[in-house]
PDB file of C-alpha atoms in Angstrom:
ATOM      1  CA  GLU A 363     -23.597 -46.301  39.423  1.00 94.00           C
ATOM      2  CA  VAL A 364     -24.352 -45.245  35.861  1.00 96.00           C
ATOM      3  CA  GLN A 365     -27.047 -42.602  35.966  1.00 97.00           C
ATOM      4  CA  LEU A 366     -29.041 -40.090  33.914  1.00 98.00           C
ATOM      5  CA  LEU A 367     -30.813 -37.135  35.504  1.00 98.00           C
ATOM      6  CA  GLU A 368     -33.190 -34.956  33.505  1.00 98.00           C
ATOM      7  CA  SER A 369     -34.203 -31.410  34.359  1.00 98.00           C
ATOM      8  CA  GLY A 370     -35.780 -28.373  32.746  1.00 98.00           C
ATOM      9  CA  GLY A 371     -39.390 -29.459  32.461  1.00 97.00           C
ATOM     10  CA  GLY A 372     -42.285 -27.252  33.444  1.00 98.00           C
ATOM     11  CA  LEU A 373     -45.432 -25.477  32.365  1.00 98.00           C
ATOM     12  CA  VAL A 374     -45.188 -23.473  29.160  1.00 98.00           C
ATOM     13  CA  GLN A 375     -47.742 -21.759  26.954  1.00 98.00           C
ATOM     14  CA  PRO A 376     -48.417 -22.984  23.409  1.00 98.00           C
ATOM     15  CA  GLY A 377     -45.816 -21.516  21.074  1.00 98.00           C
ATOM     16  CA  GLY A 378     -43.270 -21.225  23.860  1.00 98.00           C
ATOM     17  CA  SER A 379     -39.861 -22.830  24.331  1.00 98.00           C
ATOM     18  CA  LEU A 380     -38.117 -25.062  26.860  1.00 98.00           C
ATOM     19  CA  ARG A 381     -34.637 -26.556  27.082  1.00 98.00           C
ATOM     20  CA  LEU A 382     -34.359 -29.964  28.697  1.00 98.00           C
ATOM     21  CA  SER A 383     -31.080 -31.183  30.161  1.00 98.00           C
ATOM     22  CA  CYS A 384     -29.890 -34.695  30.937  1.00 98.00           C
ATOM     23  CA  ALA A 385     -26.765 -35.027  33.080  1.00 98.00           C
ATOM     24  CA  ALA A 386     -24.870 -38.289  32.694  1.00 98.00           C
ATOM     25  CA  SER A 387     -22.864 -39.860  35.524  1.00 97.00           C
ATOM     26  CA  ARG A 388     -20.228 -42.599  35.473  1.00 97.00           C
ATOM     27  CA  PHE A 389     -20.024 -42.819  31.683  1.00 96.00           C
ATOM     28  CA  THR A 390     -19.019 -40.539  28.835  1.00 96.00           C
ATOM     29  CA  LEU A 391     -21.653 -39.294  26.396  1.00 96.00           C
ATOM     30  CA  SER A 392     -19.163 -39.345  23.526  1.00 95.00           C
ATOM     31  CA  SER A 393     -19.047 -43.128  23.733  1.00 94.00           C
ATOM     32  CA  TYR A 394     -22.769 -43.714  23.333  1.00 96.00           C
ATOM     33  CA  ASP A 395     -25.745 -42.881  21.134  1.00 96.00           C
ATOM     34  CA  MET A 396     -28.319 -41.042  23.211  1.00 98.00           C
ATOM     35  CA  SER A 397     -32.057 -40.552  22.766  1.00 98.00           C
ATOM     36  CA  TRP A 398     -35.008 -38.608  24.088  1.00 98.00           C
ATOM     37  CA  VAL A 399     -38.198 -40.636  24.506  1.00 98.00           C
ATOM     38  CA  ARG A 400     -41.500 -39.160  25.665  1.00 98.00           C
ATOM     39  CA  GLN A 401     -44.687 -40.497  27.181  1.00 98.00           C
ATOM     40  CA  ALA A 402     -47.895 -38.497  27.015  1.00 98.00           C
ATOM     41  CA  PRO A 403     -50.293 -38.863  29.970  1.00 97.00           C
ATOM     42  CA  GLY A 404     -51.797 -42.341  29.932  1.00 96.00           C
ATOM     43  CA  LYS A 405     -50.105 -43.191  26.637  1.00 97.00           C
ATOM     44  CA  GLY A 406     -47.215 -45.302  25.402  1.00 97.00           C
ATOM     45  CA  LEU A 407     -43.581 -44.544  24.702  1.00 98.00           C
ATOM     46  CA  GLU A 408     -42.653 -42.402  21.699  1.00 98.00           C
ATOM     47  CA  TRP A 409     -39.104 -41.916  20.425  1.00 98.00           C
ATOM     48  CA  VAL A 410     -38.402 -38.214  19.877  1.00 98.00           C
ATOM     49  CA  SER A 411     -34.774 -37.730  18.868  1.00 98.00           C
ATOM     50  CA  SER A 412     -31.323 -39.312  18.893  1.00 97.00           C
ATOM     51  CA  ILE A 413     -27.730 -38.184  18.613  1.00 97.00           C
ATOM     52  CA  SER A 414     -24.802 -40.444  17.757  1.00 95.00           C
ATOM     53  CA  GLY A 415     -21.821 -40.928  20.010  1.00 93.00           C
ATOM     54  CA  SER A 416     -19.711 -38.877  17.633  1.00 92.00           C
ATOM     55  CA  GLY A 417     -22.323 -36.131  17.669  1.00 90.00           C
ATOM     56  CA  GLY A 418     -22.333 -36.072  13.896  1.00 91.00           C
ATOM     57  CA  ASP A 419     -25.700 -37.741  13.351  1.00 94.00           C
ATOM     58  CA  THR A 420     -29.016 -36.531  14.689  1.00 97.00           C
ATOM     59  CA  ASN A 421     -32.499 -37.836  13.979  1.00 96.00           C
ATOM     60  CA  TYR A 422     -36.010 -36.708  14.857  1.00 97.00           C
ATOM     61  CA  THR A 423     -39.507 -38.068  14.703  1.00 97.00           C
ATOM     62  CA  ASP A 424     -41.544 -36.263  12.048  1.00 96.00           C
ATOM     63  CA  SER A 425     -43.798 -34.405  14.488  1.00 97.00           C
ATOM     64  CA  VAL A 426     -40.873 -32.475  16.034  1.00 98.00           C
ATOM     65  CA  LYS A 427     -38.681 -31.879  12.984  1.00 98.00           C
ATOM     66  CA  GLY A 428     -37.936 -28.182  12.614  1.00 97.00           C
ATOM     67  CA  ARG A 429     -39.099 -27.456  16.182  1.00 98.00           C
ATOM     68  CA  PHE A 430     -36.801 -29.532  18.416  1.00 98.00           C
ATOM     69  CA  ALA A 431     -33.012 -29.756  18.421  1.00 98.00           C
ATOM     70  CA  ILE A 432     -30.863 -32.332  20.210  1.00 98.00           C
ATOM     71  CA  SER A 433     -27.335 -31.443  21.264  1.00 97.00           C
ATOM     72  CA  ARG A 434     -24.769 -32.163  23.946  1.00 97.00           C
ATOM     73  CA  ASP A 435     -21.925 -30.567  25.870  1.00 96.00           C
ATOM     74  CA  ILE A 436     -19.186 -33.153  26.246  1.00 96.00           C
ATOM     75  CA  SER A 437     -17.282 -31.013  28.747  1.00 96.00           C
ATOM     76  CA  LYS A 438     -20.332 -31.074  31.020  1.00 97.00           C
ATOM     77  CA  ASN A 439     -21.336 -34.614  30.006  1.00 97.00           C
ATOM     78  CA  THR A 440     -24.844 -33.308  29.455  1.00 98.00           C
ATOM     79  CA  LEU A 441     -27.452 -33.952  26.754  1.00 98.00           C
ATOM     80  CA  PHE A 442     -29.956 -31.297  25.751  1.00 98.00           C
ATOM     81  CA  LEU A 443     -33.263 -31.017  23.945  1.00 98.00           C
ATOM     82  CA  GLN A 444     -34.209 -27.533  22.802  1.00 98.00           C
ATOM     83  CA  MET A 445     -37.954 -27.446  22.221  1.00 98.00           C
ATOM     84  CA  ASN A 446     -39.462 -24.517  20.309  1.00 98.00           C
ATOM     85  CA  ARG A 447     -42.968 -23.744  19.084  1.00 98.00           C
ATOM     86  CA  LEU A 448     -44.401 -26.107  21.653  1.00 98.00           C
ATOM     87  CA  ARG A 449     -47.888 -27.508  21.163  1.00 98.00           C
ATOM     88  CA  ALA A 450     -50.401 -29.097  23.491  1.00 98.00           C
ATOM     89  CA  ASP A 451     -49.626 -32.528  22.061  1.00 98.00           C
ATOM     90  CA  ASP A 452     -45.994 -32.153  23.199  1.00 98.00           C
ATOM     91  CA  THR A 453     -47.228 -32.540  26.784  1.00 98.00           C
ATOM     92  CA  ALA A 454     -45.461 -35.592  28.189  1.00 98.00           C
ATOM     93  CA  ILE A 455     -42.837 -36.984  30.491  1.00 98.00           C
ATOM     94  CA  TYR A 456     -39.518 -36.715  28.645  1.00 98.00           C
ATOM     95  CA  TYR A 457     -36.911 -39.389  29.325  1.00 98.00           C
ATOM     96  CA  CYS A 458     -33.321 -39.432  28.174  1.00 98.00           C
ATOM     97  CA  ALA A 459     -31.899 -42.870  27.478  1.00 98.00           C
ATOM     98  CA  ARG A 460     -28.558 -44.424  26.581  1.00 98.00           C
ATOM     99  CA  ARG A 461     -28.193 -46.965  23.802  1.00 96.00           C
ATOM    100  CA  GLN A 462     -26.261 -49.942  25.093  1.00 93.00           C
ATOM    101  CA  VAL A 463     -22.923 -50.919  23.654  1.00 88.00           C
ATOM    102  CA  ILE A 464     -21.577 -54.465  24.020  1.00 85.00           C
ATOM    103  CA  GLY A 465     -18.346 -54.740  22.113  1.00 80.00           C
ATOM    104  CA  ALA A 466     -19.200 -53.847  18.550  1.00 79.00           C
ATOM    105  CA  TYR A 467     -22.926 -54.332  19.124  1.00 79.00           C
ATOM    106  CA  ALA A 468     -25.277 -51.422  19.788  1.00 82.00           C
ATOM    107  CA  GLY A 469     -28.605 -52.589  21.100  1.00 91.00           C
ATOM    108  CA  GLY A 470     -31.493 -51.372  23.178  1.00 96.00           C
ATOM    109  CA  MET A 471     -31.760 -48.440  25.575  1.00 97.00           C
ATOM    110  CA  ASP A 472     -30.159 -49.749  28.717  1.00 97.00           C
ATOM    111  CA  VAL A 473     -30.022 -46.698  30.980  1.00 98.00           C
ATOM    112  CA  TRP A 474     -32.968 -44.353  31.508  1.00 98.00           C
ATOM    113  CA  GLY A 475     -33.421 -41.234  33.567  1.00 98.00           C
ATOM    114  CA  LEU A 476     -36.393 -40.651  35.864  1.00 98.00           C
ATOM    115  CA  GLY A 477     -37.938 -38.226  33.389  1.00 98.00           C
ATOM    116  CA  THR A 478     -38.953 -34.577  33.454  1.00 98.00           C
ATOM    117  CA  THR A 479     -42.533 -33.413  32.885  1.00 98.00           C
ATOM    118  CA  VAL A 480     -43.416 -30.901  30.183  1.00 98.00           C
ATOM    119  CA  THR A 481     -46.895 -29.406  30.188  1.00 98.00           C
ATOM    120  CA  VAL A 482     -47.973 -27.177  27.307  1.00 98.00           C
ATOM    121  CA  SER A 483     -51.097 -25.273  28.223  1.00 97.00           C
ATOM    122  CA  SER A 484     -52.503 -21.764  28.336  1.00 96.00           C
TER     123      SER A 484
ATOM    124  CA  GLN B1421     -51.240 -45.725  15.143  1.00 78.00           C
ATOM    125  CA  SER B1422     -48.051 -47.513  16.138  1.00 88.00           C
ATOM    126  CA  VAL B1423     -45.796 -48.999  13.486  1.00 93.00           C
ATOM    127  CA  LEU B1424     -45.325 -52.033  15.724  1.00 98.00           C
ATOM    128  CA  THR B1425     -48.563 -53.747  16.751  1.00 98.00           C
ATOM    129  CA  GLN B1426     -49.003 -55.202  20.232  1.00 98.00           C
ATOM    130  CA  PRO B1427     -52.129 -56.504  21.965  1.00 98.00           C
ATOM    131  CA  PRO B1428     -53.452 -53.889  24.428  1.00 97.00           C
ATOM    132  CA  SER B1429     -53.592 -56.346  27.305  1.00 98.00           C
ATOM    133  CA  VAL B1430     -52.933 -59.890  28.385  1.00 98.00           C
ATOM    134  CA  SER B1431     -53.738 -61.545  31.676  1.00 97.00           C
ATOM    135  CA  GLY B1432     -52.881 -64.713  33.530  1.00 97.00           C
ATOM    136  CA  VAL B1433     -52.799 -66.375  36.905  1.00 97.00           C
ATOM    137  CA  PRO B1434     -49.656 -66.892  38.962  1.00 97.00           C
ATOM    138  CA  GLY B1435     -47.474 -69.612  37.517  1.00 97.00           C
ATOM    139  CA  GLN B1436     -49.008 -69.389  34.067  1.00 97.00           C
ATOM    140  CA  ARG B1437     -47.185 -68.617  30.814  1.00 97.00           C
ATOM    141  CA  VAL B1438     -48.254 -65.560  28.824  1.00 98.00           C
ATOM    142  CA  THR B1439     -47.046 -64.291  25.467  1.00 98.00           C
ATOM    143  CA  ILE B1440     -46.993 -60.788  23.999  1.00 98.00           C
ATOM    144  CA  SER B1441     -46.705 -60.394  20.245  1.00 98.00           C
ATOM    145  CA  CYS B1442     -45.112 -57.524  18.346  1.00 98.00           C
ATOM    146  CA  THR B1443     -45.922 -57.378  14.645  1.00 98.00           C
ATOM    147  CA  GLY B1444     -43.983 -55.130  12.313  1.00 98.00           C
ATOM    148  CA  SER B1445     -43.290 -54.899   8.603  1.00 97.00           C
ATOM    149  CA  SER B1446     -40.621 -55.099   5.930  1.00 96.00           C
ATOM    150  CA  SER B1447     -39.181 -51.718   6.918  1.00 96.00           C
ATOM    151  CA  ASN B1448     -38.497 -52.622  10.540  1.00 97.00           C
ATOM    152  CA  ILE B1449     -38.527 -56.104  12.071  1.00 97.00           C
ATOM    153  CA  GLY B1450     -38.848 -57.783   8.673  1.00 97.00           C
ATOM    154  CA  ALA B1451     -35.820 -55.867   7.423  1.00 96.00           C
ATOM    155  CA  GLY B1452     -33.683 -57.581  10.035  1.00 95.00           C
ATOM    156  CA  TYR B1453     -33.544 -54.857  12.664  1.00 96.00           C
ATOM    157  CA  ASP B1454     -33.313 -56.106  16.207  1.00 96.00           C
ATOM    158  CA  VAL B1455     -36.255 -56.031  18.594  1.00 97.00           C
ATOM    159  CA  HIS B1456     -35.855 -54.914  22.183  1.00 98.00           C
ATOM    160  CA  TRP B1457     -38.397 -55.211  24.987  1.00 98.00           C
ATOM    161  CA  TYR B1458     -38.971 -52.915  27.963  1.00 98.00           C
ATOM    162  CA  GLN B1459     -40.878 -53.327  31.183  1.00 98.00           C
ATOM    163  CA  GLN B1460     -42.474 -50.277  32.752  1.00 98.00           C
ATOM    164  CA  LEU B1461     -43.802 -50.657  36.265  1.00 97.00           C
ATOM    165  CA  PRO B1462     -46.455 -48.125  37.319  1.00 94.00           C
ATOM    166  CA  GLY B1463     -44.985 -44.682  37.915  1.00 94.00           C
ATOM    167  CA  THR B1464     -41.457 -45.632  36.938  1.00 97.00           C
ATOM    168  CA  ALA B1465     -39.126 -45.276  33.974  1.00 98.00           C
ATOM    169  CA  PRO B1466     -38.896 -48.111  31.433  1.00 98.00           C
ATOM    170  CA  LYS B1467     -36.364 -50.864  32.022  1.00 98.00           C
ATOM    171  CA  LEU B1468     -34.607 -52.862  29.308  1.00 98.00           C
ATOM    172  CA  LEU B1469     -35.850 -56.444  29.574  1.00 98.00           C
ATOM    173  CA  ILE B1470     -34.697 -58.123  26.348  1.00 97.00           C
ATOM    174  CA  TYR B1471     -32.197 -56.848  23.791  1.00 96.00           C
ATOM    175  CA  GLY B1472     -31.128 -58.172  20.430  1.00 96.00           C
ATOM    176  CA  ASN B1473     -34.362 -60.185  20.075  1.00 96.00           C
ATOM    177  CA  THR B1474     -33.428 -62.847  22.617  1.00 96.00           C
ATOM    178  CA  ASP B1475     -30.827 -61.681  25.137  1.00 96.00           C
ATOM    179  CA  ARG B1476     -31.425 -60.687  28.742  1.00 96.00           C
ATOM    180  CA  PRO B1477     -29.423 -57.981  30.522  1.00 95.00           C
ATOM    181  CA  SER B1478     -27.779 -59.014  33.728  1.00 94.00           C
ATOM    182  CA  GLY B1479     -30.313 -59.315  36.526  1.00 95.00           C
ATOM    183  CA  VAL B1480     -33.353 -60.073  34.365  1.00 97.00           C
ATOM    184  CA  PRO B1481     -34.843 -63.444  35.375  1.00 96.00           C
ATOM    185  CA  ASP B1482     -34.799 -66.231  32.811  1.00 95.00           C
ATOM    186  CA  ARG B1483     -38.596 -66.340  33.099  1.00 96.00           C
ATOM    187  CA  PHE B1484     -38.543 -63.676  30.404  1.00 98.00           C
ATOM    188  CA  TYR B1485     -37.882 -65.044  26.928  1.00 97.00           C
ATOM    189  CA  GLY B1486     -37.680 -63.189  23.630  1.00 98.00           C
ATOM    190  CA  SER B1487     -37.974 -64.547  20.121  1.00 98.00           C
ATOM    191  CA  LYS B1488     -38.212 -63.225  16.569  1.00 97.00           C
ATOM    192  CA  SER B1489     -39.454 -64.678  13.308  1.00 96.00           C
ATOM    193  CA  GLY B1490     -39.930 -62.839  10.047  1.00 96.00           C
ATOM    194  CA  SER B1491     -41.662 -59.529  10.681  1.00 97.00           C
ATOM    195  CA  SER B1492     -42.772 -60.410  14.194  1.00 98.00           C
ATOM    196  CA  ALA B1493     -41.329 -60.852  17.651  1.00 98.00           C
ATOM    197  CA  SER B1494     -42.671 -62.225  20.905  1.00 98.00           C
ATOM    198  CA  LEU B1495     -42.035 -61.877  24.608  1.00 98.00           C
ATOM    199  CA  ALA B1496     -42.951 -64.834  26.778  1.00 98.00           C
ATOM    200  CA  ILE B1497     -43.219 -64.700  30.542  1.00 98.00           C
ATOM    201  CA  THR B1498     -43.194 -68.095  32.219  1.00 97.00           C
ATOM    202  CA  GLY B1499     -44.051 -68.745  35.840  1.00 97.00           C
ATOM    203  CA  LEU B1500     -46.026 -65.501  35.973  1.00 97.00           C
ATOM    204  CA  GLN B1501     -45.650 -63.599  39.242  1.00 97.00           C
ATOM    205  CA  ALA B1502     -47.608 -60.732  40.793  1.00 97.00           C
ATOM    206  CA  GLU B1503     -44.546 -58.488  40.437  1.00 96.00           C
ATOM    207  CA  ASP B1504     -44.740 -58.933  36.642  1.00 97.00           C
ATOM    208  CA  GLU B1505     -47.796 -56.664  36.494  1.00 97.00           C
ATOM    209  CA  ALA B1506     -46.568 -53.856  34.253  1.00 98.00           C
ATOM    210  CA  ASP B1507     -46.681 -52.404  30.763  1.00 98.00           C
ATOM    211  CA  TYR B1508     -44.419 -54.038  28.193  1.00 98.00           C
ATOM    212  CA  TYR B1509     -43.161 -52.360  25.025  1.00 98.00           C
ATOM    213  CA  CYS B1510     -41.360 -53.690  21.983  1.00 98.00           C
ATOM    214  CA  GLN B1511     -38.962 -51.417  20.094  1.00 98.00           C
ATOM    215  CA  SER B1512     -37.064 -51.586  16.820  1.00 97.00           C
ATOM    216  CA  TYR B1513     -35.715 -49.344  14.076  1.00 96.00           C
ATOM    217  CA  ASP B1514     -37.679 -48.377  10.987  1.00 96.00           C
ATOM    218  CA  SER B1515     -35.757 -47.567   7.799  1.00 95.00           C
ATOM    219  CA  SER B1516     -38.702 -45.792   6.155  1.00 95.00           C
ATOM    220  CA  LEU B1517     -39.152 -43.455   9.104  1.00 94.00           C
ATOM    221  CA  GLY B1518     -35.444 -43.163   9.782  1.00 93.00           C
ATOM    222  CA  GLY B1519     -35.770 -43.626  13.512  1.00 95.00           C
ATOM    223  CA  TYR B1520     -36.714 -45.848  16.377  1.00 97.00           C
ATOM    224  CA  VAL B1521     -40.253 -47.128  16.799  1.00 97.00           C
ATOM    225  CA  PHE B1522     -42.116 -48.487  19.798  1.00 98.00           C
ATOM    226  CA  GLY B1523     -45.174 -50.649  19.998  1.00 98.00           C
ATOM    227  CA  ALA B1524     -48.192 -49.142  21.757  1.00 98.00           C
ATOM    228  CA  GLY B1525     -47.563 -51.288  24.792  1.00 98.00           C
ATOM    229  CA  THR B1526     -49.229 -54.284  26.421  1.00 98.00           C
ATOM    230  CA  GLU B1527     -50.602 -54.220  29.937  1.00 98.00           C
ATOM    231  CA  VAL B1528     -49.989 -57.466  31.771  1.00 98.00           C
ATOM    232  CA  THR B1529     -52.395 -58.272  34.591  1.00 97.00           C
ATOM    233  CA  VAL B1530     -51.741 -61.073  37.052  1.00 97.00           C
TER     234      VAL B1530
END
């Protein structure tokens, strides 16, 4: 079964850093665009960052630009999100998600992990 | 403030038809970017419900129907069931922001 499993969340003080990981099973990251999506407590979904299948294109929502960095290790089939200078409003469940590919069409996010919780607090 | 506007909640009785709207602008839905819909049951990860405005992934009942017109999209649920109680989100791409955007979500109560 195709699967994503996030890890690396935890409690961190404001200004601190965390590195989230997302291990992919039964598919190859290099064949898909991947994203991180977060959900603050009691709030809706917010796209955070994406990386193309080739790895050559990365994008970020404005609030994390310059603080977060998306990357991947193809040999380990793992996606990462390096989060620096964390703020209280970064507190959320962080999901990794795969963008579906059907032939030449790239559509919605068809595979999601269970999420990992990041809490930024002193 | 979400770029895509959804009603906060809709409700219905079993068997009824409910509709959730998703209103965007000329830089996202109106620019021709596809709309996708997700269902999030309490305490779980989102699940892709509709992709490419109208298509259902394998396993999604045909009670769920997506449509798009101009700068707006809609998700209709026909034959509402208790198990449909969840939050529903629309999602597209915004060229001005250079990234994906989600609606704020709609809570469906049966």
